[in-house]
mmCIF file of C-alpha atoms and ligand atoms in Angstrom:
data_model
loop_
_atom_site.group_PDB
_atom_site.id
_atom_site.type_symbol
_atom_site.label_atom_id
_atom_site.label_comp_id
_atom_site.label_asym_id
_atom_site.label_seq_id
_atom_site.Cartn_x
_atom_site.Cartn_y
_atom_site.Cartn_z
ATOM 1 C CA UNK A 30 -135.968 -104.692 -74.372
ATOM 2 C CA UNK A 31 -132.857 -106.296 -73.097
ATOM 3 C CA UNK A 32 -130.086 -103.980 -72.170
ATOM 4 C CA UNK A 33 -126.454 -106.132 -71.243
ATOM 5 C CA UNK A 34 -124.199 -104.604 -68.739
ATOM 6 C CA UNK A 35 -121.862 -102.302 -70.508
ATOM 7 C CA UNK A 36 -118.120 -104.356 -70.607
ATOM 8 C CA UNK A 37 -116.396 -101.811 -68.245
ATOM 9 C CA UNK A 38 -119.378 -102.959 -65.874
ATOM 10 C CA UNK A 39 -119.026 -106.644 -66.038
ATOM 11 C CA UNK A 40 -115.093 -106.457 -66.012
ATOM 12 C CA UNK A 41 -115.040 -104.763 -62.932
ATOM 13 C CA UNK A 42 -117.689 -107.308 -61.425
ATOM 14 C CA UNK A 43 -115.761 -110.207 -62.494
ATOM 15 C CA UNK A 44 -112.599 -108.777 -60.396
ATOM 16 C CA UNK A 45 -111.303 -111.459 -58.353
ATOM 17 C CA UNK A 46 -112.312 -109.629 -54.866
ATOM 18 C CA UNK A 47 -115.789 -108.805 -56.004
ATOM 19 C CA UNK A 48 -116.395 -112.668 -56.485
ATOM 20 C CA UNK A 49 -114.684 -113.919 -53.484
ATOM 21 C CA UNK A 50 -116.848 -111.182 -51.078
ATOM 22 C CA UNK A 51 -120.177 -112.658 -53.083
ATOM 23 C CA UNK A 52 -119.547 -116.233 -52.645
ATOM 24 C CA UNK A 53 -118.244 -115.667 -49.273
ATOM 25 C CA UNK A 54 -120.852 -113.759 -47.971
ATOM 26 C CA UNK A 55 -123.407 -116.152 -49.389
ATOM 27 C CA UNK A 56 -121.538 -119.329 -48.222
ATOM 28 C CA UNK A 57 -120.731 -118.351 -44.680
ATOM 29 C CA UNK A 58 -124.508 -116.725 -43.621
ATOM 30 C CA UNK A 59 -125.625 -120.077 -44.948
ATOM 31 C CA UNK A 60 -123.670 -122.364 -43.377
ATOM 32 C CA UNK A 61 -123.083 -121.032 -40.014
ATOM 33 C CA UNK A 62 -125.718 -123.136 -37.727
ATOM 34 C CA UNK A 63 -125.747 -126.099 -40.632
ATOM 35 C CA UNK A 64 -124.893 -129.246 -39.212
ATOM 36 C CA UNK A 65 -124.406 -132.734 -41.486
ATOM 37 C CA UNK A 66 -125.033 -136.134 -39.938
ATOM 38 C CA UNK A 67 -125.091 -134.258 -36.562
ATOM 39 C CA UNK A 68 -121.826 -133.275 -37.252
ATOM 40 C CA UNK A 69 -121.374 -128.701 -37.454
ATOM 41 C CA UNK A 70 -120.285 -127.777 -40.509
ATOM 42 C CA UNK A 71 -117.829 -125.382 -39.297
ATOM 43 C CA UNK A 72 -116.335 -126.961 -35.915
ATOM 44 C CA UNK A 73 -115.799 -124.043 -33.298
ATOM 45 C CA UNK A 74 -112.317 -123.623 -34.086
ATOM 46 C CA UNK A 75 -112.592 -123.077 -37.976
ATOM 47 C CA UNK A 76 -115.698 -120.636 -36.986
ATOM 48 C CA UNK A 77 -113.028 -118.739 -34.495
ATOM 49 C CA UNK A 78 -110.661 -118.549 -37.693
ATOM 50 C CA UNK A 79 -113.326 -117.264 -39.553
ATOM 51 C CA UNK A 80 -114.084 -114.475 -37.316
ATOM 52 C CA UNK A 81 -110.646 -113.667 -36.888
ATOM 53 C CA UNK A 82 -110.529 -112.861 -40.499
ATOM 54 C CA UNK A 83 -113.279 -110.676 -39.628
ATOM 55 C CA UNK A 84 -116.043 -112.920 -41.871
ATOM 56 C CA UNK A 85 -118.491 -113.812 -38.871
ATOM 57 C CA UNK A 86 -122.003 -113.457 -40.230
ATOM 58 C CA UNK A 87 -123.688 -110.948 -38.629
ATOM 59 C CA UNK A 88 -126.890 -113.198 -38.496
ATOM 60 C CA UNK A 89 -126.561 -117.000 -39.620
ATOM 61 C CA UNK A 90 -129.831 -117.143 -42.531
ATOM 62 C CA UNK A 91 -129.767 -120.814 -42.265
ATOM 63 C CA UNK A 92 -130.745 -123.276 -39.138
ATOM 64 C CA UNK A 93 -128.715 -126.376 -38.118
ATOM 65 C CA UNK A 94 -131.689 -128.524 -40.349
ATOM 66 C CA UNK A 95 -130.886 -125.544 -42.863
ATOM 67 C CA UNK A 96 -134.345 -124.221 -42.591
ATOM 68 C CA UNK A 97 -134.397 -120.310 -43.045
ATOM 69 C CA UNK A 98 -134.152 -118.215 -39.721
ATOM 70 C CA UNK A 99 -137.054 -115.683 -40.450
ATOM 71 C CA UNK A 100 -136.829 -114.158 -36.968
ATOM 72 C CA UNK A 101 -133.433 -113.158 -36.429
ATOM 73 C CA UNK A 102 -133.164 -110.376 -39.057
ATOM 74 C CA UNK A 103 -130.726 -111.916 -41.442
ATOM 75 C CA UNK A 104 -133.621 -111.029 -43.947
ATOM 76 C CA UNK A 105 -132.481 -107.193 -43.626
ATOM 77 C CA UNK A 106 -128.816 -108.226 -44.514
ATOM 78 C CA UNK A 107 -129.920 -109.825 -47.319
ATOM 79 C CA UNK A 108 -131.737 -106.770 -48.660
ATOM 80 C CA UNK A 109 -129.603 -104.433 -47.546
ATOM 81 C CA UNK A 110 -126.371 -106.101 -49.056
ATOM 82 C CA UNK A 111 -127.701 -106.540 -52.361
ATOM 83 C CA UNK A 112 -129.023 -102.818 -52.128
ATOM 84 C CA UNK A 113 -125.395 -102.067 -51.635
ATOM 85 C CA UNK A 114 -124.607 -103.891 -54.558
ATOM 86 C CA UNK A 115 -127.115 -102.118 -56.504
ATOM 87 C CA UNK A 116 -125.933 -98.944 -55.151
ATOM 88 C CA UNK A 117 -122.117 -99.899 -56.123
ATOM 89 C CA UNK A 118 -122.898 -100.980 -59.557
ATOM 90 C CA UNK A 119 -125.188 -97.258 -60.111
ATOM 91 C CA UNK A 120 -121.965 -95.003 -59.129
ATOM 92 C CA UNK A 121 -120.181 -97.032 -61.599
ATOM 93 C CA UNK A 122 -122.552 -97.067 -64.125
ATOM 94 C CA UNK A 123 -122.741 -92.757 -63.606
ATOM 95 C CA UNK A 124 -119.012 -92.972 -63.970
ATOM 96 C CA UNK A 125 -119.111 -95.031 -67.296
ATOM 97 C CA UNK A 126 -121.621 -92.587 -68.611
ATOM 98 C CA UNK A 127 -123.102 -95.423 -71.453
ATOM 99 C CA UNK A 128 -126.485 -94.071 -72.004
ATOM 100 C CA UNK A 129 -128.236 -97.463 -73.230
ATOM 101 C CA UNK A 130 -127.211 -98.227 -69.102
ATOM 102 C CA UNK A 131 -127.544 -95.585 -66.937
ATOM 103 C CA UNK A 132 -128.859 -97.477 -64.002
ATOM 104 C CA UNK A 133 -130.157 -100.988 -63.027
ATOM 105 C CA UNK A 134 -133.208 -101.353 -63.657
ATOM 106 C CA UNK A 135 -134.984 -104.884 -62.172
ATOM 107 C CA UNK A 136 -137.922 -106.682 -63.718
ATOM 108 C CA UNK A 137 -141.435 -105.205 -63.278
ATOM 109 C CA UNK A 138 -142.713 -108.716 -63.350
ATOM 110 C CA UNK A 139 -141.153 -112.375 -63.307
ATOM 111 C CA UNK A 140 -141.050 -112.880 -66.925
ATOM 112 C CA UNK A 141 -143.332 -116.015 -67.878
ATOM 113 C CA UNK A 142 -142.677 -118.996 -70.012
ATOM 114 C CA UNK A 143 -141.485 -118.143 -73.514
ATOM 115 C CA UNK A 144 -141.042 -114.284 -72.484
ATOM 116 C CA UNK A 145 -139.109 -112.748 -75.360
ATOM 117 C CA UNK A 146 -136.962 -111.206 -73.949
ATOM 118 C CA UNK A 147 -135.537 -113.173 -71.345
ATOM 119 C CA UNK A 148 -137.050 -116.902 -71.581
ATOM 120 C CA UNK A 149 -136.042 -119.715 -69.711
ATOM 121 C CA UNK A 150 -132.372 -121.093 -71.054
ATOM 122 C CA UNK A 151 -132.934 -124.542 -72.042
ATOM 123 C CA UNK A 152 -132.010 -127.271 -69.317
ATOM 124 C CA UNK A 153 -128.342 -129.433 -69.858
ATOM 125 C CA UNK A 154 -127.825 -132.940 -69.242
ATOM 126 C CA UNK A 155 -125.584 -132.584 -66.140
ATOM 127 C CA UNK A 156 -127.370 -129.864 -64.692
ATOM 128 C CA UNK A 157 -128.210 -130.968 -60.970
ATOM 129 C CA UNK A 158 -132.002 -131.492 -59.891
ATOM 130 C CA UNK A 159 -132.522 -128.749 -58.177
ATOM 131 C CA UNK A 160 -132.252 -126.494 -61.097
ATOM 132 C CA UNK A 161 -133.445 -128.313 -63.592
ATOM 133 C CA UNK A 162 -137.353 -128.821 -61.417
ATOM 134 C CA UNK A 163 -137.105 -125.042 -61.504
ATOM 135 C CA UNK A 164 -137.183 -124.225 -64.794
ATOM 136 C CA UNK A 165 -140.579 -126.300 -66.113
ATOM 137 C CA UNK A 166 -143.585 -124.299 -66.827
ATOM 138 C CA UNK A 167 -145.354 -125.883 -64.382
ATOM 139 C CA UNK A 168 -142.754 -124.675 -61.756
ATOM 140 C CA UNK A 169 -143.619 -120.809 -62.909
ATOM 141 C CA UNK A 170 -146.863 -121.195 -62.991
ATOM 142 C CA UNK A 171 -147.519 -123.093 -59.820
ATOM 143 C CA UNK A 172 -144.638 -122.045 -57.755
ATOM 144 C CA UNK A 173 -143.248 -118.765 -59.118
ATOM 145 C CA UNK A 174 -145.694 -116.575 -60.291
ATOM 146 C CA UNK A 175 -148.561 -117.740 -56.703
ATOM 147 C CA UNK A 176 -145.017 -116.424 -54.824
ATOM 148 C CA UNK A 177 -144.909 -113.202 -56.737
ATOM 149 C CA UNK A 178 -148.696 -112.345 -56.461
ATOM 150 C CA UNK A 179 -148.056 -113.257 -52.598
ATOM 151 C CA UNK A 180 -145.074 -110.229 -52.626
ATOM 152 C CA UNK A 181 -146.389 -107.715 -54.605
ATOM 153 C CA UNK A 182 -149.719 -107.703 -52.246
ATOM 154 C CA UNK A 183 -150.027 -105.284 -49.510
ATOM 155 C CA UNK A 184 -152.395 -107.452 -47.402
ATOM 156 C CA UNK A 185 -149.036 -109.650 -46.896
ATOM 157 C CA UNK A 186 -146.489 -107.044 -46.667
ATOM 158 C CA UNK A 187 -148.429 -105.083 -44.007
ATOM 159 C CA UNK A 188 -148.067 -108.420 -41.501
ATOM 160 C CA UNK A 189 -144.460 -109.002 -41.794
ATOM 161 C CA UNK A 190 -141.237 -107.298 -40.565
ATOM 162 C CA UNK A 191 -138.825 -106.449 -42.900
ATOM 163 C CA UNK A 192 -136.562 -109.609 -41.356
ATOM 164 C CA UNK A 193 -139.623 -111.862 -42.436
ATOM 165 C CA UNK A 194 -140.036 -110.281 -46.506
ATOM 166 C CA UNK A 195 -136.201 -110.660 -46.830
ATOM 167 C CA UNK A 196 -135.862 -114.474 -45.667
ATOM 168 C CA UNK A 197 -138.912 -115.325 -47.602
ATOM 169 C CA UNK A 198 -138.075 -113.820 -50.704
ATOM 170 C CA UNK A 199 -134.461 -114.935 -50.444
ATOM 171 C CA UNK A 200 -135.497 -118.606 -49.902
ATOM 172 C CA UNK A 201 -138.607 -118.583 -51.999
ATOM 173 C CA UNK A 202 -138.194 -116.575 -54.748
ATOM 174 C CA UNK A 203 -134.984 -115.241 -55.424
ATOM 175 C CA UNK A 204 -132.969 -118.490 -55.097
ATOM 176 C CA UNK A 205 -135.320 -120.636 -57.955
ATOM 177 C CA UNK A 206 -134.869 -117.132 -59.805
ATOM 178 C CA UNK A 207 -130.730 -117.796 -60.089
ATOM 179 C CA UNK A 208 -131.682 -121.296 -60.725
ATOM 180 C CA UNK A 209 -134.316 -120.860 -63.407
ATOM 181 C CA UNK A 210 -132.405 -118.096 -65.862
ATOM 182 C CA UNK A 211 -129.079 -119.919 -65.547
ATOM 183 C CA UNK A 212 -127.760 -121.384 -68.515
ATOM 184 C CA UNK A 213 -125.246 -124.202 -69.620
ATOM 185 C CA UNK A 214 -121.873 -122.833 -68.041
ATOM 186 C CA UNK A 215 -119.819 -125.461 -70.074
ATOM 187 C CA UNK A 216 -117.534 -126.894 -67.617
ATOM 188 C CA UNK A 217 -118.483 -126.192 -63.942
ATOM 189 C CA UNK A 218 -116.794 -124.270 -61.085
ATOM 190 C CA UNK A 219 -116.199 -127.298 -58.435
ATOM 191 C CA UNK A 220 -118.003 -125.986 -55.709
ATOM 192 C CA UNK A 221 -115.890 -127.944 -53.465
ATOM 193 C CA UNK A 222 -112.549 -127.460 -55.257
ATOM 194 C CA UNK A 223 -110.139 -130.406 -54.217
ATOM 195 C CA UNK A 224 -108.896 -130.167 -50.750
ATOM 196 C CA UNK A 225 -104.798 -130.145 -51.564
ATOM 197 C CA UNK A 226 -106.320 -127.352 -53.711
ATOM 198 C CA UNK A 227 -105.644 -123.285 -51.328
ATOM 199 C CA UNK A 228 -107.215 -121.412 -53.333
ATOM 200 C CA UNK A 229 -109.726 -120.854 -56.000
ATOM 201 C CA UNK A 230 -108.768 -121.041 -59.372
ATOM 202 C CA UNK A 231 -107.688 -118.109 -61.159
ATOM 203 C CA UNK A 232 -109.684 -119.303 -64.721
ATOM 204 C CA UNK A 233 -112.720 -119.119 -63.106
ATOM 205 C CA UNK A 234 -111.858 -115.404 -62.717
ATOM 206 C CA UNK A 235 -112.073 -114.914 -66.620
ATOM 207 C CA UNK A 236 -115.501 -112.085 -67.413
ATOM 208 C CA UNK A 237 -117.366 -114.853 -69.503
ATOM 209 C CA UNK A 238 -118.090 -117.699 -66.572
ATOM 210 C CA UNK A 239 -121.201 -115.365 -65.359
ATOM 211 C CA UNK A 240 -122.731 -118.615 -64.148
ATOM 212 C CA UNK A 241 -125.967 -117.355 -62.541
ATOM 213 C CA UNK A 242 -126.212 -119.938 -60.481
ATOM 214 C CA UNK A 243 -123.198 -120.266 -58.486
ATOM 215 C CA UNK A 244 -122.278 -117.114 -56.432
ATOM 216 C CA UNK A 245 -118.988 -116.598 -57.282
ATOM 217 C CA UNK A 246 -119.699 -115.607 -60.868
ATOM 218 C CA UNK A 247 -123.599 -115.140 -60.867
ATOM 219 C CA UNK A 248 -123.119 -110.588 -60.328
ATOM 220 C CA UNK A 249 -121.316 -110.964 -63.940
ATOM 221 C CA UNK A 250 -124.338 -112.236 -65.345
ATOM 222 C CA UNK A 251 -126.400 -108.967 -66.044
ATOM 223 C CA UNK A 252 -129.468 -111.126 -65.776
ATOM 224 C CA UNK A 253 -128.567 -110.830 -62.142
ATOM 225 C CA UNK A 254 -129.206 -107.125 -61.857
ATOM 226 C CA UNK A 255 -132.838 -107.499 -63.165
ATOM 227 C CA UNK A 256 -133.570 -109.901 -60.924
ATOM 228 C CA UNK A 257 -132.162 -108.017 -57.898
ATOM 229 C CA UNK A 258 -133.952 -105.496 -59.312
ATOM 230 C CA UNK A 259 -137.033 -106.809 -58.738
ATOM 231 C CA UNK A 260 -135.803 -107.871 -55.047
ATOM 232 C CA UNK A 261 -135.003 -105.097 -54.446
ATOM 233 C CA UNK A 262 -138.784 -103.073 -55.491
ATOM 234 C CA UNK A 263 -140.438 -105.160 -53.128
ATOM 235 C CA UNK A 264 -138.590 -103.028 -50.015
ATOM 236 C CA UNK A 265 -140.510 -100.321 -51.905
ATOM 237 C CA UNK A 266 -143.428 -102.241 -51.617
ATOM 238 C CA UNK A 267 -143.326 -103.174 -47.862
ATOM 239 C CA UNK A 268 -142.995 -99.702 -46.931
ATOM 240 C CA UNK A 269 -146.030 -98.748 -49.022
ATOM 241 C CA UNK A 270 -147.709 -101.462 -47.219
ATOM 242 C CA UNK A 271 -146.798 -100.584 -44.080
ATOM 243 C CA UNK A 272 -147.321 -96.418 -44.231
ATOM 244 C CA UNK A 273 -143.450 -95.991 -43.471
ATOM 245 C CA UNK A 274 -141.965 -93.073 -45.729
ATOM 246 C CA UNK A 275 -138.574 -91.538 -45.813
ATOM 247 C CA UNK A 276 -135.430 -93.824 -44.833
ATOM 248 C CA UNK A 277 -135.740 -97.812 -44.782
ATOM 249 C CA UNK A 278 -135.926 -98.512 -41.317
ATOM 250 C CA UNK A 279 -133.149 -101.424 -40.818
ATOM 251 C CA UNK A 280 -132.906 -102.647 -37.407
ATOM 252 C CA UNK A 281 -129.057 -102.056 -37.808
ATOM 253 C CA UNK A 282 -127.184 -98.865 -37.729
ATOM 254 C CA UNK A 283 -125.344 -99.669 -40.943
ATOM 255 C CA UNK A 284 -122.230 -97.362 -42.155
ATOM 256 C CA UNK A 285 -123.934 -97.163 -46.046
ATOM 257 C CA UNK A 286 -120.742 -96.653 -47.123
ATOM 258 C CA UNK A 287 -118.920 -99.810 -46.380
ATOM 259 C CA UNK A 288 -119.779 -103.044 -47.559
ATOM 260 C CA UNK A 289 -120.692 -105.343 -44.992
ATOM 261 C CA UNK A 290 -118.426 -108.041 -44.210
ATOM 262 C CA UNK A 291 -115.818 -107.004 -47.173
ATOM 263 C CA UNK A 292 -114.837 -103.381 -46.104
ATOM 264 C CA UNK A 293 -114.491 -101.851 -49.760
ATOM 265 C CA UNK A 294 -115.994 -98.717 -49.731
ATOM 266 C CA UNK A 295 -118.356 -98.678 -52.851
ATOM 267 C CA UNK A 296 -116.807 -96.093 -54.653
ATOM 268 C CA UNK A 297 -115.382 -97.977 -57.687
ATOM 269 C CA UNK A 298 -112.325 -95.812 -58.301
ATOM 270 C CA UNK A 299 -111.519 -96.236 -54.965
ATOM 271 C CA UNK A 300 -111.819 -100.177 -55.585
ATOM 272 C CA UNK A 301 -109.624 -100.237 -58.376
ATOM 273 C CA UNK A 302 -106.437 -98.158 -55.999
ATOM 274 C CA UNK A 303 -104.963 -101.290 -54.402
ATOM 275 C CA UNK A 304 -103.523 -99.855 -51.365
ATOM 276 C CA UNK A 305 -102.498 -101.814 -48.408
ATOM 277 C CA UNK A 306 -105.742 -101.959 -46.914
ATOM 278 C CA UNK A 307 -107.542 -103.026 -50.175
ATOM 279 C CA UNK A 308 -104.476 -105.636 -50.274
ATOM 280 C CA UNK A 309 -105.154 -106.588 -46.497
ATOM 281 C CA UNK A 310 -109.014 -107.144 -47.426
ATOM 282 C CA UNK A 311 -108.470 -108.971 -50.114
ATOM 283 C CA UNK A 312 -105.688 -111.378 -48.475
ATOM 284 C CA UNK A 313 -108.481 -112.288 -45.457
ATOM 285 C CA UNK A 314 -110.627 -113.413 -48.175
ATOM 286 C CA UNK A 315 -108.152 -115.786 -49.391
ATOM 287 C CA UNK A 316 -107.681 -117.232 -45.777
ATOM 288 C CA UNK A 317 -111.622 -117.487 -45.280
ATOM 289 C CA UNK A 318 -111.923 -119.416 -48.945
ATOM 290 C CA UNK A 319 -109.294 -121.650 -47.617
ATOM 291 C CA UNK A 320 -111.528 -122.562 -44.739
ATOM 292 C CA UNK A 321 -114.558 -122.828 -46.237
ATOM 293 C CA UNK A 322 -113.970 -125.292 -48.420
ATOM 294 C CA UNK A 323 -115.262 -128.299 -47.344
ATOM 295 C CA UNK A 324 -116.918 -131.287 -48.931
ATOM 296 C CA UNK A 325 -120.251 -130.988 -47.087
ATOM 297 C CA UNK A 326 -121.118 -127.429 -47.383
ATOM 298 C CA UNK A 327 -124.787 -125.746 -48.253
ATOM 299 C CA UNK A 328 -124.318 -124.503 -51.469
ATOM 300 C CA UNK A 329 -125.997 -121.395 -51.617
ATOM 301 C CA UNK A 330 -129.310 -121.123 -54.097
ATOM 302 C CA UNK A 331 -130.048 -124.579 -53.631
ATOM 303 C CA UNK A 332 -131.479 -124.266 -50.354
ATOM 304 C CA UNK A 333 -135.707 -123.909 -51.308
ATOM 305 C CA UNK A 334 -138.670 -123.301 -49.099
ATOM 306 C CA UNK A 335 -141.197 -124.661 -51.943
ATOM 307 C CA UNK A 336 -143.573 -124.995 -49.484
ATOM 308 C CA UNK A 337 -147.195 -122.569 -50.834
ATOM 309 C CA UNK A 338 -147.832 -119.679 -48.639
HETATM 310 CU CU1 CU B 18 -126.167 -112.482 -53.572
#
């Protein structure tokens, strides 16, 4: 049965701060190393800028040939983000008290071609490549569904750190995911917005541009959380694997109640008091968009490791 996101849910996910610490976070980690032509994509002084602001990755996820950095870890940030997300949205969902939506609930299986309940949205005429290879049957059932046997079984999980599962499911699994279940958004966010441009614009703050596959709207979409959902099981799964019980051993002595790299405690009241440090978070997100945008950037989901395990 499909479930949407309750509208106090998706209104508060569509806040202008939630979108800009998504995109950001996703845009940044991504593009760190990247280089074009030889050229970095960042030169050292906007990357000096960027830390200033305080939006450093803590681990690029992308090399300079924007092949996925499985070693370094930046698979736990992944996982552990979007658990904070997860986390966020469930004290909000408490608070809203809607009993059709009590928590988020992810996908206990990739739903196949012509699932009822959440099939493939049909591909548009300008949609780029990349998303429209990913949403053919063939794609599911040689790509997607060999990639989702390959997660769910222990035999892998037990030979992997938890660095390795969260690159390779960001970069094989989870990316086509965005790309497969987005649909038509109508007229497209720019994803380089014109350069005399300083800051994103406001429209694209409006609840209904959930466009799943661009970052800064794709957490409206509930087909997001099911999919995260799912992500986020397979932690479950690893530790199984791997006989480890109790707390998820991240390398990283996280504070769990801070999101990382945006500073908003995930207490959703708390989000919604804008105080001078809220305002003060908020404003070095503004500054980082302004640097970030750039006409040769990685745009995050379309990087792919197709490649069969
Ligand atoms: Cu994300």
């Amino acid at each position: 049965m499909v479930t949407m996101l309750p509208p106090k849910a998706k209104l508060m996910l569509a806040l202008r701060e939630h979108r800009m610490h998504h995109v950001l976070w996703h845009t940044v980690r991504d593009n760190w190393e990247a280089q074009d032509e030889g050229e970095p994509v960042f030169s050292d002084s906007e990357k000096q800028r960027i830390r200033d602001m305080g939006w450093e990755p803590l681990r690029p996820s992308l090399d300079k040939d924007r092949v996925p950095k499985e070693n370094n870890k930046s698979g736990e940030d992944f996982l552990f983000m979007h658990r904070q997300m997860i986390l966020h949205v469930n004290t909000l969902l408490s608070e809203i008290g809607d009993t059709s939506y009590p928590e988020v609930v992810g996908w206990a299986r990739v739903p196949p071609p012509n699932d009822p309940d959440y099939p493939v949205p049909p591909v548009w005429n300008s949609a780029p490549d990349y998303i429209k290879s990913r949403k053919t049957d063939n794609y599911y059932s040689d790509i997607m569904m060999q990639r989702e046997n390959y997660f769910t079984t222990s035999e892998n999980l037990s030979g992997m750190t938890l660095g390795q599962l969260g690159s390779q499911l960001e970069y094989r699994i989870h990316n086509p995911m965005h790309l497969r279940w987005a649909s038509d958004p109508g007229e497209e966010r720019p994803l380089v917005f014109p350069s005399d441009a300083d800051a994103i614009d406001t429209k694209w703050d409006n609840p209904s541009y959930d466009y799943l596959a661009d970052p800064y709207s794709s957490h409206v979409n509930y087909i997001f959380w099911k999919l995260h959902g799912w992500i986020d099981d397979r932690i479950n799964d690893w530790m199984r694997a791997n006989k480890i019980t109790g707390e998820v051993p991240w390398s990283v002595e996280w504070d769990k109640n801070i999101m990382p790299q945006h500073g908003l405690i995930h207490e959703p009241h708390l989000m919604a008091k804008m105080d001078d440090r809220t305002n003060d978070i908020i404003n070095r997100m503004e500054e980082v968009v302004k640097i970030v945008n750039k006409t040769n950037l990685i745009t995050p989901f379309s990087v792919i490791d197709d490649g069969i395990t």
